[in-house]
Amino acid sequence: MCIRDRSERETMSHMFKKAALAVALAGASLTAQAAVETNITVWANVDPTLSLLKADGTALPDAVQLVYRAGGAGLSSWTEDVRIFTNDTEKDVSVRLAADAVLRPDLAAPGAINVPLTVSLNGRALETTPIDFAADDLFDSAIPGASIAMPLRVQQTVSGEINFAGLYSGCLLYTSDAADE
């Protein structure tokens, strides 16, 4: 196509602008009509007999950090007020750790060793041997089906320096069930 004069050029330019505007409006119209789809995965870990939750009824965190304080202080402790929720407030509750509480060196200097931890619930040290909490002592709160608020505490068993730098981790797995009567 050969454009001969200025008026013909302006006419062609005007037509291209209209065509570009039409394409833009068509695209905007299609975008405005497009549906938005959102997927949310919902899951639950259900134990119909007992659950250990924060005192406000929300889930305990999946991970906590014990901050290391150099200069001989060692690891800071972590504490969270918790409640035991149950469908049967007449039964005693038995609580224990499934395995010893320990931080193991994951990415640490050669020679790094495990760091023993102490876990306690309401001031009572938890171990792999079950300890019983009496229903009469636990379930006198104003919240139906919930125990009194109790501190759950994790701390370095023997405070002090850890001589090897690195990343240490461990899993605290507790089990609880209605105590045998």
PDB file of N, CA, C and O in Angstrom, residues 12-28:
ATOM      1  N   MET A  12      -5.328   7.174   7.648  1.00  0.00           N
ATOM      2  CA  MET A  12      -4.821   5.844   7.997  1.00  0.00           C
ATOM      3  C   MET A  12      -4.425   5.795   9.484  1.00  0.00           C
ATOM      4  O   MET A  12      -4.716   4.824  10.181  1.00  0.00           O
ATOM      5  N   SER A  13      -3.793   6.858   9.961  1.00  0.00           N
ATOM      6  CA  SER A  13      -3.381   6.929  11.362  1.00  0.00           C
ATOM      7  C   SER A  13      -4.611   6.892  12.262  1.00  0.00           C
ATOM      8  O   SER A  13      -4.616   6.208  13.296  1.00  0.00           O
ATOM      9  N   HIS A  14      -5.631   7.625  11.881  1.00  0.00           N
ATOM     10  CA  HIS A  14      -6.866   7.669  12.652  1.00  0.00           C
ATOM     11  C   HIS A  14      -7.515   6.277  12.678  1.00  0.00           C
ATOM     12  O   HIS A  14      -8.019   5.838  13.722  1.00  0.00           O
ATOM     13  N   MET A  15      -7.490   5.560  11.567  1.00  0.00           N
ATOM     14  CA  MET A  15      -8.066   4.214  11.497  1.00  0.00           C
ATOM     15  C   MET A  15      -7.287   3.237  12.376  1.00  0.00           C
ATOM     16  O   MET A  15      -7.869   2.408  13.065  1.00  0.00           O
ATOM     17  N   PHE A  16      -5.942   3.341  12.390  1.00  0.00           N
ATOM     18  CA  PHE A  16      -5.130   2.469  13.233  1.00  0.00           C
ATOM     19  C   PHE A  16      -5.409   2.721  14.721  1.00  0.00           C
ATOM     20  O   PHE A  16      -5.473   1.792  15.519  1.00  0.00           O
ATOM     21  N   LYS A  17      -5.578   3.998  15.093  1.00  0.00           N
ATOM     22  CA  LYS A  17      -5.888   4.327  16.485  1.00  0.00           C
ATOM     23  C   LYS A  17      -7.227   3.718  16.890  1.00  0.00           C
ATOM     24  O   LYS A  17      -7.359   3.172  17.994  1.00  0.00           O
ATOM     25  N   LYS A  18      -8.233   3.805  16.022  1.00  0.00           N
ATOM     26  CA  LYS A  18      -9.545   3.226  16.318  1.00  0.00           C
ATOM     27  C   LYS A  18      -9.448   1.705  16.440  1.00  0.00           C
ATOM     28  O   LYS A  18     -10.053   1.105  17.322  1.00  0.00           O
ATOM     29  N   ALA A  19      -8.685   1.093  15.555  1.00  0.00           N
ATOM     30  CA  ALA A  19      -8.522  -0.363  15.601  1.00  0.00           C
ATOM     31  C   ALA A  19      -7.817  -0.783  16.890  1.00  0.00           C
ATOM     32  O   ALA A  19      -8.211  -1.762  17.544  1.00  0.00           O
ATOM     33  N   ALA A  20      -6.777  -0.050  17.308  1.00  0.00           N
ATOM     34  CA  ALA A  20      -6.054  -0.362  18.546  1.00  0.00           C
ATOM     35  C   ALA A  20      -6.970  -0.208  19.752  1.00  0.00           C
ATOM     36  O   ALA A  20      -6.952  -1.020  20.678  1.00  0.00           O
ATOM     37  N   LEU A  21      -7.792   0.834  19.757  1.00  0.00           N
ATOM     38  CA  LEU A  21      -8.733   1.050  20.846  1.00  0.00           C
ATOM     39  C   LEU A  21      -9.753  -0.081  20.903  1.00  0.00           C
ATOM     40  O   LEU A  21     -10.075  -0.588  21.977  1.00  0.00           O
ATOM     41  N   ALA A  22     -10.244  -0.523  19.764  1.00  0.00           N
ATOM     42  CA  ALA A  22     -11.209  -1.615  19.720  1.00  0.00           C
ATOM     43  C   ALA A  22     -10.602  -2.908  20.269  1.00  0.00           C
ATOM     44  O   ALA A  22     -11.240  -3.646  21.030  1.00  0.00           O
ATOM     45  N   VAL A  23      -9.349  -3.191  19.912  1.00  0.00           N
ATOM     46  CA  VAL A  23      -8.669  -4.392  20.417  1.00  0.00           C
ATOM     47  C   VAL A  23      -8.496  -4.295  21.928  1.00  0.00           C
ATOM     48  O   VAL A  23      -8.727  -5.254  22.669  1.00  0.00           O
ATOM     49  N   ALA A  24      -8.093  -3.134  22.438  1.00  0.00           N
ATOM     50  CA  ALA A  24      -7.897  -2.945  23.879  1.00  0.00           C
ATOM     51  C   ALA A  24      -9.209  -3.128  24.630  1.00  0.00           C
ATOM     52  O   ALA A  24      -9.255  -3.770  25.684  1.00  0.00           O
ATOM     53  N   LEU A  25     -10.305  -2.562  24.112  1.00  0.00           N
ATOM     54  CA  LEU A  25     -11.602  -2.704  24.767  1.00  0.00           C
ATOM     55  C   LEU A  25     -12.079  -4.145  24.756  1.00  0.00           C
ATOM     56  O   LEU A  25     -12.659  -4.632  25.729  1.00  0.00           O
ATOM     57  N   ALA A  26     -11.844  -4.858  23.680  1.00  0.00           N
ATOM     58  CA  ALA A  26     -12.239  -6.265  23.604  1.00  0.00           C
ATOM     59  C   ALA A  26     -11.467  -7.089  24.632  1.00  0.00           C
ATOM     60  O   ALA A  26     -12.027  -7.945  25.318  1.00  0.00           O
ATOM     61  N   GLY A  27     -10.181  -6.810  24.775  1.00  0.00           N
ATOM     62  CA  GLY A  27      -9.363  -7.528  25.760  1.00  0.00           C
ATOM     63  C   GLY A  27      -9.815  -7.232  27.172  1.00  0.00           C
ATOM     64  O   GLY A  27      -9.909  -8.113  28.020  1.00  0.00           O
ATOM     65  N   ALA A  28     -10.129  -5.969  27.457  1.00  0.00           N
ATOM     66  CA  ALA A  28     -10.603  -5.592  28.789  1.00  0.00           C
ATOM     67  C   ALA A  28     -11.935  -6.257  29.080  1.00  0.00           C
ATOM     68  O   ALA A  28     -12.197  -6.695  30.200  1.00  0.00           O
TER      69      ALA A  28
END
